[in-house]
């Protein structure tokens, strides 16, 4: 059911001064099975943006058994040490909705009143694509800036 059996997807980072030569990849987020992550938890990717001295991450949490990707919040002060919140940053759509199985974030922008992000949503499980039998579309999600500020205020400040 998993297309990389025996492997675990994690989040890594590498640095480059010129965009050509990079440092070795350092893993910055991995599932914590001792803390209680289900053993099928993996990380598919993370969309990162800077806000009020934080790096905020929209972490794509992948569950290999159900083949679902559900984003949750992560944060960092320096981009190297990351903390997971285990809080979903957007709910999956209802059964049958275009985003009922997978949400992957794209562009993030901030207006005066809200955080806005575009995302790709799918109603098919990760490894269950059948041409002509799935819906994939682009969605637009928003979060009022006052709610984002209240959450950021609750985090350890830089």
Coordinates of N, CA, C and O in Angstrom, one line a residue:
X1 N 0.8 -1.2 0.0 CA 0.0 0.0 0.0 C 0.8 1.3 0.0 O 0.4 2.3 -0.3
X2 N 2.1 1.1 0.3 CA 3.0 2.3 0.3 C 4.0 2.2 -0.8 O 4.5 1.1 -1.0
X3 N 4.2 3.3 -1.5 CA 5.1 3.2 -2.7 C 6.6 3.3 -2.3 O 7.5 3.2 -3.2
X4 N 6.9 3.4 -1.0 CA 8.3 3.3 -0.6 C 8.4 2.5 0.7 O 8.8 2.9 1.7
X5 N 8.0 1.2 0.5 CA 8.0 0.3 1.7 C 9.4 0.2 2.4 O 10.4 0.2 1.7
X6 N 9.3 0.3 3.7 CA 10.6 0.2 4.5 C 11.3 1.5 4.7 O 12.3 1.6 5.4
X7 N 10.8 2.6 4.0 CA 11.4 3.9 4.1 C 10.4 4.8 4.9 O 9.2 4.6 4.9
X8 N 10.9 5.8 5.5 CA 10.1 6.8 6.2 C 10.4 8.2 5.7 O 11.6 8.6 5.6
X9 N 9.4 8.9 5.2 CA 9.6 10.3 4.7 C 9.7 11.2 5.9 O 9.0 11.2 6.9
X10 N 10.8 12.1 5.9 CA 11.1 13.0 6.9 C 11.3 14.4 6.3 O 11.3 14.5 5.1
X11 N 11.4 15.4 7.1 CA 11.7 16.8 6.6 C 13.2 17.1 6.9 O 13.7 17.0 8.0
X12 N 13.9 17.5 5.8 CA 15.3 17.8 5.9 C 15.5 19.2 5.4 O 14.7 19.8 4.7
X13 N 16.7 19.7 5.7 CA 17.1 21.1 5.2 C 18.6 21.0 4.8 O 19.4 20.3 5.4
X14 N 18.9 21.8 3.8 CA 20.3 22.0 3.4 C 20.5 23.5 3.2 O 19.5 24.2 2.8
X15 N 21.7 24.0 3.3 CA 22.0 25.4 3.2 C 22.9 25.6 2.0 O 23.7 24.7 1.7
X16 N 22.8 26.8 1.3 CA 23.6 27.1 0.2 C 23.8 28.6 0.1 O 22.9 29.4 0.3
X17 N 25.0 29.0 -0.1 CA 25.3 30.5 -0.3 C 25.1 30.9 -1.7 O 24.9 32.1 -2.0
X18 N 25.2 29.9 -2.6 CA 25.1 30.3 -4.1 C 24.0 29.6 -4.8 O 23.8 29.9 -6.0
X19 N 23.2 28.8 -4.2 CA 22.1 28.1 -4.9 C 22.6 26.9 -5.7 O 21.8 26.3 -6.4
X20 N 23.9 26.6 -5.7 CA 24.4 25.6 -6.5 C 25.0 24.5 -5.6 O 24.7 23.3 -5.8
X21 N 25.9 24.9 -4.7 CA 26.5 23.9 -3.8 C 25.8 24.0 -2.4 O 25.6 25.1 -1.9
X22 N 25.4 22.8 -1.9 CA 24.6 22.7 -0.7 C 25.3 21.9 0.3 O 26.1 21.0 0.0
X23 N 25.0 22.2 1.6 CA 25.5 21.4 2.7 C 24.8 20.1 2.7 O 23.8 19.9 2.0
X24 N 25.3 19.1 3.4 CA 24.6 17.9 3.6 C 23.2 18.1 4.2 O 23.0 19.0 5.0
X25 N 22.3 17.2 3.8 CA 20.9 17.4 4.3 C 20.9 17.0 5.8 O 21.4 15.9 6.2
X26 N 20.3 17.8 6.6 CA 20.1 17.6 8.0 C 18.6 17.4 8.3 O 17.8 18.2 7.8
X27 N 18.2 16.2 8.9 CA 16.8 16.0 9.2 C 16.4 16.9 10.3 O 17.0 17.0 11.4
X28 N 15.3 17.7 10.1 CA 14.8 18.6 11.1 C 13.5 18.2 11.7 O 13.1 18.7 12.8
X29 N 12.7 17.3 11.1 CA 11.5 16.8 11.6 C 11.3 15.4 11.2 O 11.5 15.0 10.0
X30 N 11.0 14.5 12.1 CA 10.7 13.1 11.8 C 9.6 12.7 12.8 O 9.4 13.3 13.8
X31 N 8.8 11.7 12.3 CA 7.7 11.2 13.2 C 8.3 10.8 14.6 O 9.4 10.3 14.7
X32 N 7.5 11.0 15.6 CA 8.0 10.6 17.0 C 7.1 9.5 17.5 O 6.1 9.7 18.1
X33 N 7.5 8.3 17.1 CA 6.7 7.1 17.5 C 6.6 6.9 19.0 O 5.6 6.4 19.5
X34 N 7.7 7.3 19.7 CA 7.7 7.1 21.2 C 6.7 8.1 21.8 O 6.2 7.8 22.9
X35 N 6.5 9.2 21.2 CA 5.5 10.2 21.7 C 4.1 9.9 21.4 O 3.2 10.4 22.1
X36 N 3.9 9.0 20.4 CA 2.5 8.6 20.2 C 2.1 8.7 18.7 O 0.9 8.4 18.4
X37 N 3.0 9.1 17.8 CA 2.6 9.1 16.4 C 2.3 7.6 16.0 O 3.0 6.7 16.3
X38 N 1.2 7.4 15.2 CA 1.0 6.1 14.7 C 2.1 5.7 13.8 O 2.8 6.5 13.2
X39 N 2.4 4.4 13.8 CA 3.6 3.9 13.1 C 3.5 4.1 11.6 O 4.5 3.9 10.9
X40 N 2.4 4.5 11.0 CA 2.3 4.8 9.6 C 2.5 6.3 9.3 O 2.4 6.7 8.1
X41 N 2.9 7.1 10.3 CA 3.0 8.5 10.1 C 4.4 8.8 9.4 O 5.4 8.3 9.8
X42 N 4.3 9.7 8.4 CA 5.4 10.1 7.6 C 5.2 11.6 7.3 O 4.1 12.1 7.4
X43 N 6.2 12.3 6.8 CA 6.1 13.7 6.4 C 6.3 13.8 5.0 O 7.4 13.5 4.5
X44 N 5.4 14.3 4.2 CA 5.4 14.4 2.8 C 6.1 15.7 2.3 O 6.6 15.7 1.2
X45 N 6.1 16.7 3.1 CA 6.7 18.0 2.7 C 6.2 19.0 3.7 O 5.4 18.8 4.6
X46 N 6.7 20.3 3.5 CA 6.3 21.3 4.4 C 6.5 22.7 3.7 O 7.5 23.0 3.1
X47 N 5.4 23.4 3.7 CA 5.4 24.8 3.1 C 5.8 25.7 4.3 O 5.1 25.7 5.3
X48 N 6.8 26.5 4.1 CA 7.3 27.4 5.2 C 7.2 28.8 4.8 O 7.5 29.2 3.7
X49 N 6.8 29.7 5.8 CA 6.7 31.1 5.6 C 7.2 31.8 6.9 O 7.1 31.2 8.0
X50 N 7.7 33.0 6.8 CA 8.2 33.8 7.9 C 7.1 34.7 8.4 O 6.4 35.4 7.6
X51 N 6.9 34.8 9.7 CA 5.9 35.7 10.3 C 6.3 36.0 11.7 O 6.5 35.1 12.5
X52 N 6.4 37.3 12.0 CA 6.7 37.9 13.3 C 7.9 37.2 14.0 O 7.8 36.8 15.2
X53 N 8.9 37.0 13.3 CA 10.1 36.4 13.9 C 10.1 34.9 13.9 O 11.0 34.3 14.5
X54 N 9.1 34.3 13.4 CA 8.9 32.8 13.4 C 9.0 32.3 12.0 O 8.7 33.0 11.0
X55 N 9.4 31.1 11.8 CA 9.2 30.3 10.6 C 8.0 29.4 10.9 O 8.1 28.6 11.8
X56 N 6.9 29.6 10.2 CA 5.8 28.7 10.4 C 5.7 27.7 9.3 O 5.9 28.1 8.1
X57 N 5.4 26.5 9.6 CA 5.4 25.4 8.6 C 4.0 24.8 8.5 O 3.4 24.5 9.5
X58 N 3.6 24.6 7.3 CA 2.4 23.8 7.0 C 2.9 22.4 6.7 O 3.2 22.2 5.5
X59 N 2.9 21.6 7.7 CA 3.5 20.2 7.5 C 2.6 19.2 6.9 O 1.5 19.0 7.5
X60 N 2.9 18.6 5.8 CA 2.1 17.6 5.2 C 2.3 16.3 5.8 O 3.2 15.6 5.5
X61 N 1.4 15.9 6.7 CA 1.5 14.7 7.5 C 0.8 13.6 6.7 O -0.4 13.6 6.4
X62 N 1.6 12.6 6.3 CA 1.1 11.5 5.5 C 0.9 10.2 6.3 O 1.8 9.9 7.1
X63 N -0.2 9.6 6.2 CA -0.4 8.3 6.9 C -0.4 7.2 5.8 O -1.3 7.1 5.0
X64 N 0.6 6.3 5.9 CA 0.8 5.3 4.8 C -0.3 4.3 4.8 O -0.7 3.8 3.7
X65 N -1.0 4.0 5.9 CA -2.0 3.0 5.9 C -3.3 3.5 5.2 O -3.9 2.8 4.4
X66 N -3.7 4.7 5.6 CA -4.9 5.2 5.0 C -4.7 6.0 3.7 O -5.6 6.3 3.0
X67 N -3.4 6.3 3.4 CA -3.0 7.0 2.2 C -3.6 8.4 2.2 O -3.9 8.9 1.1
X68 N -3.7 9.1 3.3 CA -4.2 10.4 3.5 C -3.1 11.4 3.8 O -2.2 11.0 4.6
X69 N -3.2 12.6 3.3 CA -2.3 13.6 3.7 C -3.1 14.7 4.4 O -4.0 15.3 3.7
X70 N -2.8 15.0 5.7 CA -3.5 16.0 6.5 C -2.5 17.0 7.0 O -1.7 16.6 7.8
X71 N -2.5 18.3 6.6 CA -1.6 19.2 7.1 C -1.8 19.6 8.5 O -2.9 19.7 9.0
X72 N -0.7 19.9 9.2 CA -0.7 20.4 10.6 C 0.4 21.5 10.7 O 1.3 21.6 9.9
X73 N 0.2 22.3 11.8 CA 1.2 23.4 12.0 C 2.5 22.9 12.7 O 2.5 22.0 13.5
X74 N 3.6 23.5 12.3 CA 4.9 23.4 12.9 C 5.5 24.8 13.0 O 5.1 25.7 12.3
X75 N 6.5 24.9 13.8 CA 7.1 26.3 14.0 C 8.6 26.2 14.4 O 9.0 25.1 14.9
X76 N 9.3 27.2 14.1 CA 10.7 27.3 14.4 C 11.1 28.8 14.6 O 10.5 29.7 14.0
X77 N 12.1 29.0 15.4 CA 12.7 30.3 15.5 C 13.8 30.5 14.5 O 14.1 31.6 14.0
X78 N 14.5 29.4 14.2 CA 15.7 29.5 13.3 C 15.7 28.7 12.0 O 16.6 28.8 11.3
X79 N 14.7 28.0 11.8 CA 14.6 27.1 10.6 C 15.4 25.8 10.7 O 15.4 25.0 9.8
X80 N 16.0 25.6 11.8 CA 16.8 24.4 12.1 C 16.1 23.5 13.1 O 16.1 22.3 13.0
X81 N 15.7 24.1 14.2 CA 15.0 23.4 15.3 C 13.5 23.6 15.1 O 13.1 24.7 15.3
X82 N 12.8 22.6 14.8 CA 11.4 22.7 14.6 C 10.5 22.0 15.7 O 11.0 21.0 16.2
X83 N 9.4 22.5 15.9 CA 8.4 21.9 16.9 C 7.1 21.7 16.2 O 6.6 22.5 15.4
X84 N 6.6 20.5 16.4 CA 5.2 20.2 15.8 C 4.2 20.6 16.8 O 4.4 20.5 18.0
X85 N 3.0 21.0 16.3 CA 1.9 21.3 17.2 C 0.9 20.2 17.3 O 0.1 20.2 18.2
X86 N 0.9 19.3 16.3 CA -0.1 18.3 16.2 C -1.5 18.9 15.9 O -2.5 18.2 16.0
X87 N -1.6 20.2 15.6 CA -2.8 20.9 15.4 C -3.0 20.9 13.8 O -2.2 21.5 13.1
X88 N -4.1 20.4 13.4 CA -4.5 20.5 11.9 C -4.6 22.0 11.6 O -5.3 22.7 12.3
X89 N -4.0 22.4 10.4 CA -4.2 23.8 10.0 C -5.3 23.9 9.0 O -5.7 25.1 8.7
X90 N -5.9 22.9 8.5 CA -7.1 22.9 7.7 C -7.7 21.5 7.7 O -7.0 20.5 7.7
X91 N -9.0 21.4 7.8 CA -9.6 20.1 7.9 C -9.7 19.5 6.4 O -9.8 20.3 5.5
X92 N -9.7 18.2 6.3 CA -10.0 17.6 5.1 C -11.4 17.8 4.8 O -12.3 18.0 5.7
X93 N -11.8 17.8 3.5 CA -13.2 18.0 3.1 C -14.0 16.9 3.5 O -13.5 15.8 3.8
X94 N -15.3 17.1 3.5 CA -16.3 16.0 3.7 C -16.1 14.9 2.7 O -15.7 15.2 1.6
X95 N -16.6 13.7 3.0 CA -16.6 12.6 2.1 C -17.2 13.0 0.7 O -18.2 13.6 0.7
X96 N -16.4 12.8 -0.4 CA -16.9 13.1 -1.7 C -16.4 14.5 -2.2 O -16.4 14.8 -3.4
X97 N -15.9 15.3 -1.3 CA -15.4 16.6 -1.7 C -14.1 16.5 -2.4 O -13.3 15.5 -2.1
X98 N -13.7 17.5 -3.2 CA -12.4 17.4 -3.9 C -11.2 17.3 -3.0 O -10.2 16.8 -3.4
X99 N -11.3 17.7 -1.8 CA -10.2 17.7 -0.8 C -10.4 16.7 0.3 O -9.9 17.0 1.4
X100 N -11.1 15.6 0.1 CA -11.5 14.7 1.2 C -10.4 13.7 1.6 O -10.5 13.1 2.6
X101 N -9.3 13.6 0.8 CA -8.2 12.7 1.1 C -6.8 13.3 1.2 O -6.0 12.8 2.0
X102 N -6.6 14.3 0.4 CA -5.2 14.9 0.5 C -5.3 16.4 0.3 O -6.1 16.9 -0.5
X103 N -4.5 17.1 1.1 CA -4.3 18.6 0.9 C -2.8 18.8 0.9 O -2.1 18.4 1.9
X104 N -2.4 19.5 -0.1 CA -1.0 19.9 -0.2 C -1.0 21.4 -0.5 O -1.6 21.9 -1.5
X105 N -0.3 22.1 0.4 CA -0.3 23.6 0.2 C 0.7 24.1 -0.8 O 1.7 23.5 -1.1
X106 N 0.3 25.2 -1.4 CA 1.1 25.9 -2.4 C 1.5 27.3 -1.9 O 2.0 27.4 -0.8
X107 N 1.1 28.3 -2.6 CA 1.5 29.7 -2.3 C 0.8 30.2 -1.0 O -0.4 29.9 -0.8
X108 N 1.5 30.9 -0.2 CA 1.0 31.5 1.0 C 1.2 33.0 0.9 O 2.3 33.5 0.5
X109 N 0.2 33.8 1.2 CA 0.3 35.2 1.2 C -0.4 35.8 2.4 O -1.3 35.2 2.9
X110 N -0.1 37.0 2.8 CA -0.7 37.7 3.9 C -1.3 39.0 3.4 O -0.7 39.8 2.7
X111 N -2.6 39.2 3.8 CA -3.2 40.5 3.5 C -3.3 41.2 4.9 O -2.9 40.7 5.9
X112 N -3.9 42.4 4.9 CA -4.0 43.1 6.1 C -4.9 42.3 7.2 O -4.6 42.4 8.3
X113 N -5.8 41.6 6.7 CA -6.7 40.9 7.6 C -6.7 39.4 7.7 O -7.3 38.8 8.6
X114 N -5.9 38.7 6.8 CA -5.9 37.3 6.8 C -4.7 36.7 6.1 O -4.0 37.3 5.3
X115 N -4.4 35.4 6.5 CA -3.5 34.6 5.8 C -4.3 33.8 4.8 O -5.4 33.3 5.0
X116 N -3.7 33.8 3.6 CA -4.4 33.2 2.4 C -3.4 32.2 1.8 O -2.3 32.5 1.6
X117 N -3.9 31.0 1.6 CA -3.1 30.0 0.9 C -3.9 29.2 -0.2 O -5.1 29.0 0.0
X118 N -3.2 29.0 -1.3 CA -3.8 28.1 -2.3 C -3.3 26.7 -2.0 O -2.1 26.5 -1.6
X119 N -4.1 25.7 -2.3 CA -3.7 24.3 -2.0 C -4.3 23.4 -3.1 O -5.3 23.7 -3.8
X120 N -3.7 22.3 -3.3 CA -4.2 21.2 -4.2 C -4.9 20.2 -3.3 O -4.4 19.8 -2.2
X121 N -6.1 19.9 -3.6 CA -6.9 18.9 -2.9 C -7.3 17.8 -3.8 O -7.4 17.9 -5.0
X122 N -7.4 16.6 -3.2 CA -7.7 15.4 -4.0 C -8.7 14.5 -3.2 O -8.6 14.5 -2.0
X123 N -9.5 13.8 -4.0 CA -10.5 12.9 -3.3 C -10.0 11.4 -3.5 O -10.8 10.5 -3.3
X124 N -8.8 11.2 -3.8 CA -8.2 9.9 -4.0 C -7.1 9.7 -3.0 O -6.4 10.6 -2.6
X125 N -6.9 8.5 -2.6 CA -5.8 8.1 -1.7 C -4.5 8.2 -2.5 O -4.5 7.9 -3.7
X126 N -3.4 8.4 -1.8 CA -2.1 8.7 -2.4 C -1.8 7.7 -3.5 O -1.3 8.0 -4.6
X127 N -1.9 6.4 -3.2 CA -1.5 5.4 -4.2 C -2.7 4.7 -4.9 O -2.5 3.6 -5.5
X128 N -3.8 5.4 -4.9 CA -5.0 4.7 -5.5 C -5.5 5.5 -6.7 O -6.7 5.5 -7.0
X129 N -4.7 6.2 -7.4 CA -5.1 7.0 -8.5 C -5.6 6.1 -9.7 O -5.0 5.2 -10.0
X130 N -6.8 6.5 -10.1 CA -7.4 5.8 -11.3 C -7.9 6.9 -12.2 O -8.9 7.6 -11.9
X131 N -7.3 7.0 -13.4 CA -7.6 8.0 -14.3 C -9.1 8.0 -14.6 O -9.7 7.0 -14.9
X132 N -9.7 9.2 -14.6 CA -11.1 9.4 -14.8 C -12.0 9.1 -13.6 O -13.2 9.3 -13.7
X133 N -11.4 8.7 -12.5 CA -12.2 8.4 -11.4 C -11.9 9.2 -10.1 O -12.3 8.9 -9.0
X134 N -11.1 10.2 -10.3 CA -10.7 11.1 -9.2 C -11.0 12.5 -9.5 O -11.1 12.9 -10.7
X135 N -11.1 13.3 -8.5 CA -11.2 14.8 -8.6 C -10.0 15.4 -7.9 O -9.7 15.1 -6.8
X136 N -9.3 16.2 -8.6 CA -8.2 17.0 -8.0 C -8.5 18.5 -8.5 O -8.8 18.7 -9.6
X137 N -8.4 19.4 -7.5 CA -8.7 20.8 -7.8 C -7.9 21.7 -6.9 O -7.2 21.2 -6.0
X138 N -7.9 22.9 -7.2 CA -7.2 23.9 -6.4 C -8.2 24.6 -5.5 O -9.3 25.0 -5.9
X139 N -7.8 24.7 -4.2 CA -8.7 25.4 -3.2 C -8.0 26.6 -2.7 O -6.8 26.8 -2.9
X140 N -8.8 27.4 -2.0 CA -8.3 28.6 -1.4 C -8.8 28.6 0.1 O -9.9 28.5 0.4
X141 N -7.8 28.7 1.0 CA -8.1 28.7 2.4 C -7.7 30.0 3.0 O -6.7 30.6 2.5
X142 N -8.4 30.4 4.1 CA -8.0 31.7 4.7 C -8.0 31.4 6.2 O -8.7 30.5 6.8
X143 N -7.3 32.2 6.9 CA -7.3 32.2 8.4 C -7.2 33.7 8.8 O -6.3 34.4 8.4
X144 N -8.2 34.2 9.6 CA -8.1 35.6 10.0 C -6.8 35.8 10.7 O -6.3 35.0 11.6
X145 N -6.2 37.0 10.4 CA -4.9 37.3 11.0 C -5.0 37.4 12.5 O -4.0 37.0 13.2
X146 N -6.1 37.8 13.1 CA -6.2 37.9 14.6 C -6.1 36.5 15.2 O -5.6 36.3 16.3
X147 N -6.6 35.5 14.5 CA -6.5 34.1 15.0 C -5.0 33.6 14.9 O -4.5 33.0 15.8
X148 N -4.4 33.9 13.8 CA -3.0 33.6 13.6 C -2.1 34.3 14.7 O -1.3 33.7 15.3
X149 N -2.4 35.6 14.9 CA -1.7 36.3 15.9 C -1.9 35.7 17.3 O -0.9 35.6 18.1
X150 N -3.1 35.3 17.7 CA -3.4 34.7 19.0 C -2.6 33.4 19.1 O -2.0 33.2 20.2
X151 N -2.5 32.6 18.1 CA -1.8 31.4 18.2 C -0.3 31.7 18.3 O 0.4 31.1 19.1
X152 N 0.3 32.6 17.5 CA 1.7 32.9 17.6 C 2.0 33.5 18.9 O 3.1 33.2 19.5
X153 N 1.1 34.3 19.5 CA 1.4 34.8 20.9 C 1.5 33.7 21.9 O 2.1 33.9 22.9
X154 N 0.9 32.5 21.7 CA 0.9 31.4 22.6 C 2.2 30.6 22.5 O 2.5 29.8 23.4
X155 N 3.0 30.9 21.5 CA 4.2 30.1 21.3 C 5.4 30.8 22.1 O 5.3 32.0 22.4
X156 N 6.4 30.1 22.4 CA 7.6 30.7 23.0 C 8.2 31.7 22.1 O 8.4 31.4 20.9
X157 N 8.3 32.9 22.6 CA 8.7 34.1 21.7 C 10.2 34.0 21.5 O 11.0 33.6 22.4
X158 N 10.6 34.5 20.3 CA 12.1 34.6 20.0 C 12.8 35.6 20.9 O 12.3 36.4 21.4

